[in-house]
mmCIF file of C-alpha atoms in Angstrom:
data_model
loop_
_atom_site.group_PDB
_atom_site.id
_atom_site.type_symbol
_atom_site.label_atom_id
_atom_site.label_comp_id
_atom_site.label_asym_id
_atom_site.label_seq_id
_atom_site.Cartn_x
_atom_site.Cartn_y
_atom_site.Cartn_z
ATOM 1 C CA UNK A 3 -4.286 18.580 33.818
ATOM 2 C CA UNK A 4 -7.374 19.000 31.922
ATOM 3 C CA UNK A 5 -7.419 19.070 27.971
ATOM 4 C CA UNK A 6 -7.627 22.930 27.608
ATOM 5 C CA UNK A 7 -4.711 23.776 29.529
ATOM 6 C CA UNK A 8 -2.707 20.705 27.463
ATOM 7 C CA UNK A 9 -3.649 22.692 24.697
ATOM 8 C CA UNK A 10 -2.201 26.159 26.089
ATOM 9 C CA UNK A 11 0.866 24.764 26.980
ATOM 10 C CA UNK A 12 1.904 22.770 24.172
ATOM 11 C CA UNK A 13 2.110 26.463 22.676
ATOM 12 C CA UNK A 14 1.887 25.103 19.252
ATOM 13 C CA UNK A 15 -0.966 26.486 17.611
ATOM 14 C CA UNK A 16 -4.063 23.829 16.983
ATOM 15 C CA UNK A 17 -3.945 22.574 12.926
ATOM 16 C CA UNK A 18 -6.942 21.469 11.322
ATOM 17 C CA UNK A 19 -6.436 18.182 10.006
ATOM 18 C CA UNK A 20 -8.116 17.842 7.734
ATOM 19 C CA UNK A 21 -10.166 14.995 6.761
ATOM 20 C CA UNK A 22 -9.240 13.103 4.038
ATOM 21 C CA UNK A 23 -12.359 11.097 4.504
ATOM 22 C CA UNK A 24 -15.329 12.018 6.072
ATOM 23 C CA UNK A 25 -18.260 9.470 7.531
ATOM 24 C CA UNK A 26 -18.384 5.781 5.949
ATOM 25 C CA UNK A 27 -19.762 6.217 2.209
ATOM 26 C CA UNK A 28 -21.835 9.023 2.912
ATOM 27 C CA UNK A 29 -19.829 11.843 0.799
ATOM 28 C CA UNK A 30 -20.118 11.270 -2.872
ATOM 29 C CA UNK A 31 -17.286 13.643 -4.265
ATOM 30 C CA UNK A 32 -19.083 16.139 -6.856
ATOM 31 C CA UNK A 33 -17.684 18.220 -9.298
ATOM 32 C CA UNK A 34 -14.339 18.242 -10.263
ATOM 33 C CA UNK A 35 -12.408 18.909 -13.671
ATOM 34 C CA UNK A 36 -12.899 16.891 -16.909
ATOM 35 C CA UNK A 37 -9.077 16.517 -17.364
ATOM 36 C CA UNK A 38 -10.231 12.658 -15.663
ATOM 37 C CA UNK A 39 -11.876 9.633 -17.024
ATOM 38 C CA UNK A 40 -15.575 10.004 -15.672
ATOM 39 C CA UNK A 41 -16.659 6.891 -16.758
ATOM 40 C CA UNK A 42 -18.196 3.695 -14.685
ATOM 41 C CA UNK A 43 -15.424 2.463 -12.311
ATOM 42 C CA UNK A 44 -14.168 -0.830 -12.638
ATOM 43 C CA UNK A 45 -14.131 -3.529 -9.730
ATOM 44 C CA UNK A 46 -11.550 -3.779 -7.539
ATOM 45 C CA UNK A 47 -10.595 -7.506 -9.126
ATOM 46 C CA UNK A 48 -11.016 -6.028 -12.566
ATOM 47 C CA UNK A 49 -8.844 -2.995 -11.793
ATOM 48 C CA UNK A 50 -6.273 -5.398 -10.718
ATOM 49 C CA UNK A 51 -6.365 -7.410 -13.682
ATOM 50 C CA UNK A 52 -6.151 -4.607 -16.276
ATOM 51 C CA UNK A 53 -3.708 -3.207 -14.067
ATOM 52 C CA UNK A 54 -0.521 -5.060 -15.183
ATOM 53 C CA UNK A 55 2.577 -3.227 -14.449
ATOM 54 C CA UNK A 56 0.883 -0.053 -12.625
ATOM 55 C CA UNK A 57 1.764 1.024 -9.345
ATOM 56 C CA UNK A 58 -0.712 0.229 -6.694
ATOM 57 C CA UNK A 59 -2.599 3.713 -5.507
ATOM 58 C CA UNK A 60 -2.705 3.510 -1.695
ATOM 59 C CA UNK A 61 -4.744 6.359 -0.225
ATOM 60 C CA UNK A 62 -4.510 7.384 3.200
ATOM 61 C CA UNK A 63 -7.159 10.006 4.793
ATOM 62 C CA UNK A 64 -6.557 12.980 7.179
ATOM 63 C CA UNK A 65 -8.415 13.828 10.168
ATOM 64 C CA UNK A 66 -12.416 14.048 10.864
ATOM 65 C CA UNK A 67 -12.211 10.856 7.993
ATOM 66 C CA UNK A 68 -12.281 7.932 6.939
ATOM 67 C CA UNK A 69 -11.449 6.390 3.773
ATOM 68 C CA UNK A 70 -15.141 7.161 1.830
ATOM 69 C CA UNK A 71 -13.901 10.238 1.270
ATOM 70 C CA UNK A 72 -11.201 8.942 -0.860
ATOM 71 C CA UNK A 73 -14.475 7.663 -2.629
ATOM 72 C CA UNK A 74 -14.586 9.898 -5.964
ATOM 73 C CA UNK A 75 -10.877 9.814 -6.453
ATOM 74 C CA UNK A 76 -11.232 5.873 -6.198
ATOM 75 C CA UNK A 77 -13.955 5.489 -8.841
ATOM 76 C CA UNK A 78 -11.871 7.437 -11.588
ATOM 77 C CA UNK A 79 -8.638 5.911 -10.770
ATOM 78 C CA UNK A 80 -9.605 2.377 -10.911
ATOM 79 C CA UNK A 81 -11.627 3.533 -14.338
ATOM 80 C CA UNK A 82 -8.202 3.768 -15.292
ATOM 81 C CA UNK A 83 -7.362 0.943 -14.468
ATOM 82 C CA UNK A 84 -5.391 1.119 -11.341
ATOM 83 C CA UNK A 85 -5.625 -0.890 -8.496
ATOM 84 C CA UNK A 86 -6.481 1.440 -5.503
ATOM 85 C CA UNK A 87 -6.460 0.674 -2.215
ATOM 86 C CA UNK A 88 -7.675 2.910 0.893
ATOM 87 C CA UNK A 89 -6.865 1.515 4.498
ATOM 88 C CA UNK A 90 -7.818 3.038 7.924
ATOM 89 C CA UNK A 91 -5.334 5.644 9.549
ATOM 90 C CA UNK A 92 -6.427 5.672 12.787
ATOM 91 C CA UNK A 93 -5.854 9.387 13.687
ATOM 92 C CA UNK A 94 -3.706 9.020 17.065
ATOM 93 C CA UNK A 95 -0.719 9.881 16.469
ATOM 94 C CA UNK A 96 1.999 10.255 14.136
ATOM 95 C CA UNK A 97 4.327 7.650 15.189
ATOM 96 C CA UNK A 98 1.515 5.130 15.763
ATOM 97 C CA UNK A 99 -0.114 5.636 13.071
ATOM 98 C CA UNK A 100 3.140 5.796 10.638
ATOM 99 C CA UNK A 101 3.321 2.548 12.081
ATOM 100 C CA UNK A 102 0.345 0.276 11.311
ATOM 101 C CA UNK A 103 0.170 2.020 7.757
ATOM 102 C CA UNK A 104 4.173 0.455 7.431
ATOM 103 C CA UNK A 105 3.030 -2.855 8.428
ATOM 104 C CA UNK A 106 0.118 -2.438 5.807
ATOM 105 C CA UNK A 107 2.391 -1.256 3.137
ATOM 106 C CA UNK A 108 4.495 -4.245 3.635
ATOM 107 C CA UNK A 109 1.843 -6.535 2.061
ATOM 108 C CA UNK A 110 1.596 -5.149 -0.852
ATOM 109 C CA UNK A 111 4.136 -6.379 -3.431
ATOM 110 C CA UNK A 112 4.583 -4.163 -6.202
ATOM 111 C CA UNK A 113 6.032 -0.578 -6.627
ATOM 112 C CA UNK A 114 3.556 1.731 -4.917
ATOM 113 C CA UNK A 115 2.781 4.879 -5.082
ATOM 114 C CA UNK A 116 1.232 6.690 -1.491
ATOM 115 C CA UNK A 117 -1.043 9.730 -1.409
ATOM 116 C CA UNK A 118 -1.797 11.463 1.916
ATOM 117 C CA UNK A 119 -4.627 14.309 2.580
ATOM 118 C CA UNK A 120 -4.075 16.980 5.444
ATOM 119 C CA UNK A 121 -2.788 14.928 8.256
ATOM 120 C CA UNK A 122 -2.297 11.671 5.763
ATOM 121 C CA UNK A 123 0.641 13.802 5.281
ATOM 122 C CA UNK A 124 2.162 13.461 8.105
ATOM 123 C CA UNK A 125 1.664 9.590 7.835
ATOM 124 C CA UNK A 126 3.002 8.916 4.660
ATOM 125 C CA UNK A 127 6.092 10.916 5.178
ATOM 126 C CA UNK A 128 7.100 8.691 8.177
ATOM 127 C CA UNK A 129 5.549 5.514 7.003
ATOM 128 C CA UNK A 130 6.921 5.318 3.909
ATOM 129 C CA UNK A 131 11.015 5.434 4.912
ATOM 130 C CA UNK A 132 12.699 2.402 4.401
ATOM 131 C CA UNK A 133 10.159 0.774 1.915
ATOM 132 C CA UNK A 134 11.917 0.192 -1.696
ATOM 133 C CA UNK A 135 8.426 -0.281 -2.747
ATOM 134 C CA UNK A 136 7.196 3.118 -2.689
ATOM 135 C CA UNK A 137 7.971 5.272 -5.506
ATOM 136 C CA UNK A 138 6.207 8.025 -5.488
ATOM 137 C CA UNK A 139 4.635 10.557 -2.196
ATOM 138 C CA UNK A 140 1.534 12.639 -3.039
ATOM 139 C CA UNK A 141 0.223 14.941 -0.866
ATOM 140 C CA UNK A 142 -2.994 16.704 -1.212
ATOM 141 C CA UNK A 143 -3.586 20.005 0.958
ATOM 142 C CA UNK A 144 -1.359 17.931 3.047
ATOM 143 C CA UNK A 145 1.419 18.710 5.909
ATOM 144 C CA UNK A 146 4.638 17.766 4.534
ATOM 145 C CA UNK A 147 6.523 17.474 7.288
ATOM 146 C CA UNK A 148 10.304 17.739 8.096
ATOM 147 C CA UNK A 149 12.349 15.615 10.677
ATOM 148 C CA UNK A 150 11.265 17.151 14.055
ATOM 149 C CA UNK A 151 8.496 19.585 12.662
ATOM 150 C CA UNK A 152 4.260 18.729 13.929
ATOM 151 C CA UNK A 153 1.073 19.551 11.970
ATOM 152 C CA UNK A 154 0.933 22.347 14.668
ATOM 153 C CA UNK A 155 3.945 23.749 13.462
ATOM 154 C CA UNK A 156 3.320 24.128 9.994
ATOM 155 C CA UNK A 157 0.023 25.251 9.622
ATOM 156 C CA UNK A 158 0.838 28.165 12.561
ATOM 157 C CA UNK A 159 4.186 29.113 10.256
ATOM 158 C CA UNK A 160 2.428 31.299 7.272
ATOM 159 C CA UNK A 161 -0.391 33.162 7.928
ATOM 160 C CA UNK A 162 -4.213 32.146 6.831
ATOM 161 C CA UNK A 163 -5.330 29.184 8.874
ATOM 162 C CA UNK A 164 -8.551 29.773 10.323
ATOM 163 C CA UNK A 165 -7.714 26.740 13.102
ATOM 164 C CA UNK A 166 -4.351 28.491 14.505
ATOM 165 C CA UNK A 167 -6.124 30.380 17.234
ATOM 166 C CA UNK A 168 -5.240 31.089 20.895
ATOM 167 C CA UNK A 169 -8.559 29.403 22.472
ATOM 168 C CA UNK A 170 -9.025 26.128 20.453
ATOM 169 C CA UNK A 171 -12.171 25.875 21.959
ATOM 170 C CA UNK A 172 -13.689 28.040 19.280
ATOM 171 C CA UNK A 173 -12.299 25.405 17.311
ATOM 172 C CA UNK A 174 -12.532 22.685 18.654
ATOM 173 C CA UNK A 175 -14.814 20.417 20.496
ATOM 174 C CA UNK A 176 -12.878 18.610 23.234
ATOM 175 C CA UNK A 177 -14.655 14.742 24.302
ATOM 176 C CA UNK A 178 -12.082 12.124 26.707
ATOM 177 C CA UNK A 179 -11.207 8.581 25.283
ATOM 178 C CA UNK A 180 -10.378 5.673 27.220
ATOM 179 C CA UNK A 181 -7.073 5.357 28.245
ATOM 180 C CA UNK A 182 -5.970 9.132 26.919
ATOM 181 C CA UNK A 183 -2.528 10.409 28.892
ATOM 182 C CA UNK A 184 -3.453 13.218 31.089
ATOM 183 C CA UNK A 185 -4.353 16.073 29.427
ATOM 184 C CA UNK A 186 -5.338 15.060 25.779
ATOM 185 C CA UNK A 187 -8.332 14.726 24.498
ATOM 186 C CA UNK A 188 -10.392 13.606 20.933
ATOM 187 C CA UNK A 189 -11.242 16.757 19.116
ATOM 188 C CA UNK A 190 -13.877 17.229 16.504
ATOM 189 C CA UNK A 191 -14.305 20.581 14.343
ATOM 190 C CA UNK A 192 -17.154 22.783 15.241
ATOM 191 C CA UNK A 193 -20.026 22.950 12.917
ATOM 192 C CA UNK A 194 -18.921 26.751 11.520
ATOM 193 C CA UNK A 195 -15.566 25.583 11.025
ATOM 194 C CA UNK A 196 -16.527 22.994 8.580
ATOM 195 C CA UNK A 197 -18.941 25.115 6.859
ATOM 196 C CA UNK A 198 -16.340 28.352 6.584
ATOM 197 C CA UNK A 199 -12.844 26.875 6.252
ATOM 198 C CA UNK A 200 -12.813 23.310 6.067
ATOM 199 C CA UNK A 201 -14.969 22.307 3.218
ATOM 200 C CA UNK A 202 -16.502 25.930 2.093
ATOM 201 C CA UNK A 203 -16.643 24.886 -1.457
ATOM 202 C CA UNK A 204 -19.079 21.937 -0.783
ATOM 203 C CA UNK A 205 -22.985 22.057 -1.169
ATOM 204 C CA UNK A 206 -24.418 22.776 2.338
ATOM 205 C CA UNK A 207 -25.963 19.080 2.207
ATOM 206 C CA UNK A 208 -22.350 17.579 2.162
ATOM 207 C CA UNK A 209 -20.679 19.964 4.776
ATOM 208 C CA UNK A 210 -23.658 18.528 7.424
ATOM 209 C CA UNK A 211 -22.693 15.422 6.497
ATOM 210 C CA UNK A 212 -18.858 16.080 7.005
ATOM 211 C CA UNK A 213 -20.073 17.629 10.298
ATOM 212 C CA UNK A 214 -22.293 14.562 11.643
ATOM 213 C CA UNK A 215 -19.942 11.689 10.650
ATOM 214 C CA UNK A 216 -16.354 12.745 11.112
ATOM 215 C CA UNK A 217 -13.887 10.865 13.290
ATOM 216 C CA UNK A 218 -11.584 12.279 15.725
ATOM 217 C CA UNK A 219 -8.117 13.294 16.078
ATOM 218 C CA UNK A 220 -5.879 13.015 18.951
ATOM 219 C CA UNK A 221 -5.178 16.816 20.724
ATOM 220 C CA UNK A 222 -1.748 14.866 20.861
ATOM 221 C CA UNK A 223 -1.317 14.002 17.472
ATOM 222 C CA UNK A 224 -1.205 17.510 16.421
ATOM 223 C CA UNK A 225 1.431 18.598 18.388
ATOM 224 C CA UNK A 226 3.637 15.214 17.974
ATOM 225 C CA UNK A 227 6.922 15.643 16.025
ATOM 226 C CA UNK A 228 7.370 14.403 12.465
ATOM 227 C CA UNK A 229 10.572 11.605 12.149
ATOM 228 C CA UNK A 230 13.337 11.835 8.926
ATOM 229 C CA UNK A 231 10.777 12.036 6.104
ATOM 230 C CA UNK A 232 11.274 9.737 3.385
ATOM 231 C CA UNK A 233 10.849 12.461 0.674
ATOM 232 C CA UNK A 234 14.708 12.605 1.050
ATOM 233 C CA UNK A 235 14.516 9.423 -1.039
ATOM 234 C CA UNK A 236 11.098 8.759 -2.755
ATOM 235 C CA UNK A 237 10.143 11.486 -5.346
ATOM 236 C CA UNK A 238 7.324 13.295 -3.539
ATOM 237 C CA UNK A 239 4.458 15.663 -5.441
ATOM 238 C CA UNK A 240 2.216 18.142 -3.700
ATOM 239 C CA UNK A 241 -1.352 19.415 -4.980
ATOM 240 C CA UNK A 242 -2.250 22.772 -3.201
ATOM 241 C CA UNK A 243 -5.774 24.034 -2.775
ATOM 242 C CA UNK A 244 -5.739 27.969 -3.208
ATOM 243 C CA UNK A 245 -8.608 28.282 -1.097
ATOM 244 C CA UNK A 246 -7.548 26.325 1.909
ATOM 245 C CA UNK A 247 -8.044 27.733 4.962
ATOM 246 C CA UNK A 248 -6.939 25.219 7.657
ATOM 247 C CA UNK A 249 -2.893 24.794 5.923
ATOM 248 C CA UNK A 250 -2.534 27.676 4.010
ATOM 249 C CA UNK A 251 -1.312 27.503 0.843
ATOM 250 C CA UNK A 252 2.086 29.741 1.429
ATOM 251 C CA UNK A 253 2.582 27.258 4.460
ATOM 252 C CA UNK A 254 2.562 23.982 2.137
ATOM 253 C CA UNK A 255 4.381 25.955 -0.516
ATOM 254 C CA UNK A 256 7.601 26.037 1.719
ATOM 255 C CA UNK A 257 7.144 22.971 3.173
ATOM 256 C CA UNK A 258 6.922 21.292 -0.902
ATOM 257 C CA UNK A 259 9.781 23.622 -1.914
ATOM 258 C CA UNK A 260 12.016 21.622 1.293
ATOM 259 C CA UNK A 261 10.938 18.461 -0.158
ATOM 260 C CA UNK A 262 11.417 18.995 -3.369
ATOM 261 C CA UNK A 263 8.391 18.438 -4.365
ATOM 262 C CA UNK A 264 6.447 18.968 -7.564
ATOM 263 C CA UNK A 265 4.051 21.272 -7.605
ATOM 264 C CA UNK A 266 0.449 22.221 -8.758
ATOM 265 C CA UNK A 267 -2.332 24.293 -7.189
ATOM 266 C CA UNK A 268 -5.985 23.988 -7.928
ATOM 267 C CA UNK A 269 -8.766 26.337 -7.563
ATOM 268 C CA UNK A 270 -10.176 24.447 -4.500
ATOM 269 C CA UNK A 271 -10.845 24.315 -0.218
ATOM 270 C CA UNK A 272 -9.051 21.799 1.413
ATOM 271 C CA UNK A 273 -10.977 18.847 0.686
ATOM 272 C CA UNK A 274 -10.291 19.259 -2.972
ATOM 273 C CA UNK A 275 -10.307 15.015 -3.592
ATOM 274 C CA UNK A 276 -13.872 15.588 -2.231
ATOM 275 C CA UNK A 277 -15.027 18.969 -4.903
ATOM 276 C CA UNK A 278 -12.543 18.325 -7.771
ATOM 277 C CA UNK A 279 -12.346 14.467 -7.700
ATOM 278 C CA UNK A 280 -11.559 14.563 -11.240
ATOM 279 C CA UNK A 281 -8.654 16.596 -11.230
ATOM 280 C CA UNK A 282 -7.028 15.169 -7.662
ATOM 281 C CA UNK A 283 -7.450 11.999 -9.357
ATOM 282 C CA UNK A 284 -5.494 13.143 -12.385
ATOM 283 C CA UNK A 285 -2.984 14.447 -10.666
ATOM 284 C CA UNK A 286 -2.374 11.341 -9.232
ATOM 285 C CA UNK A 287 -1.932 9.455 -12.211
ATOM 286 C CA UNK A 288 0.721 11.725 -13.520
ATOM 287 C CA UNK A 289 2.552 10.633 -10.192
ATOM 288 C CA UNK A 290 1.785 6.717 -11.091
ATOM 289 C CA UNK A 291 3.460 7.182 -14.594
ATOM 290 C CA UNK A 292 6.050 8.273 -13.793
ATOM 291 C CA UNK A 293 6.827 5.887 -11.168
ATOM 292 C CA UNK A 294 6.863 3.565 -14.208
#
């Protein structure tokens, strides 16, 4: 079975996930609120040592990432003096990936509070279950995921995703990896979806970049069921882009409201950690305090 007719008969419609990260320090978030500290970030040693009681910020990235998109977020956060950490997801799948970010979380001691972007999302919700550690779930223009629901599922459930289409080869660009099950595939957005729904409030300089640097996503992982999410016990917060194209807003709406999630929505695309650093990074630390 090739990775096109996978695709057709998963019957779930394909879900940009997007990238909470995009290419190894090459996007320097610009722009952004001034409701955040813009001042020069600490180090990571200092941040730890002015730290005291604060909740470790561990960052985890969506698809077509890595963590150097987390980059701007970072620098005002540990200006704050938090100590912020941002470790590889490695985009594939949801189980596997919940996984090794749960072994990574266990070596942190300290209360902790996790943040997810687009498919981060569905990480954190399955990583995060069972830690006493974690105290607080962000997601930004993220899936929030209930038990037995895939990114597939929730972007295709409100209208407004440019990415839920019936060929995702007008989507998608399809490439084999080694030891892929029959059918999937790595997938990597096409140039116009970047520019148009993906990252449409970034200078054209910064959505080439996105396009030349991103990193893959399993055709698998998108259609791959979410386990119980562990917003039914860790207070979970969700920051909504009103621009986003690839999970519309109405789409994470419900999904917060199920989670019981707190709400705020920005005037942003979906990569808003990457155009409104300052304000992602602020709503973040409203999530830190009050995990004490």
């Amino acid at each position: 079975m090739n990775s096109r007719s996978f695709l057709r008969r998963a019957r779930t419609p394909l879900a940009v996930l997007a990238a909470a990260s995009i290419g190894t320090g090459v996007l320097v978030a610009m722009g952004g609120s001034a409701s955040a500290s813009t001042g020069p970030a600490q180090s990571a040693s200092s941040a730890r040592s002015t730290a005291g009681d604060k909740p470790t910020v561990v960052l985890v990235h969506g698809a077509w990432a890595d963590a150097s998109s987390w980059s701007g977020v970072t620098t005002r956060l540990e200006s704050a003096g938090y100590h912020v950490v941002a470790p590889p997801n490695n985009l594939r799948g949801v189980s596997s990936d919940a996984a090794y970010l749960a072994d990574y979380l266990k070596t942190i001691p300290g209360p902790i509070v996790l943040v997810g972007h687009s498919y981060g999302g569905m990480v954190i919700t399955n990583a995060a279950r069972g830690n006493s550690n974690v105290k607080e779930l962000v997601y930004i223009d993220a899936f929030i995921p209930a038990q037995g629901q895939s990114a597939g599922d929730i972007a295709a459930s409100k209208p407004g995703s440019a990415v839920t289409v019936q060929d995702p080869t007008t989507v998608f660009n399809f490439a084999p990896y080694p030891g892929a099950p029959a059918g999937d595939a790595d997938l990597y957005l096409k140039p116009q979806v970047v520019s148009s729904a993906f990252a449409q409030d970034l200078s054209a300089e910064q959505q080439n970049q996105i396009i030349a640097t991103q990193r893959p996503l399993t055709a698998s992982a998108v259609t791959e069921k979410s386990g119980d999410p562990a917003w039914k016990t860790i207070p979970s917060w969700a920051l909504i882009g009103r621009q986003d194209k690839i999970i519309p807003p109405a789409a994470q709406e419900a999904a917060a409201k199920v989670a019981h999630a707190k709400v705020e929505e920005i005037n942003a695309s979906h990569v808003s950690l990457i155009s409104r650093p300052d304000a992602v990074a602020d709503f973040i630390a409203t999530a830190a305090r009050a995990a004490g």
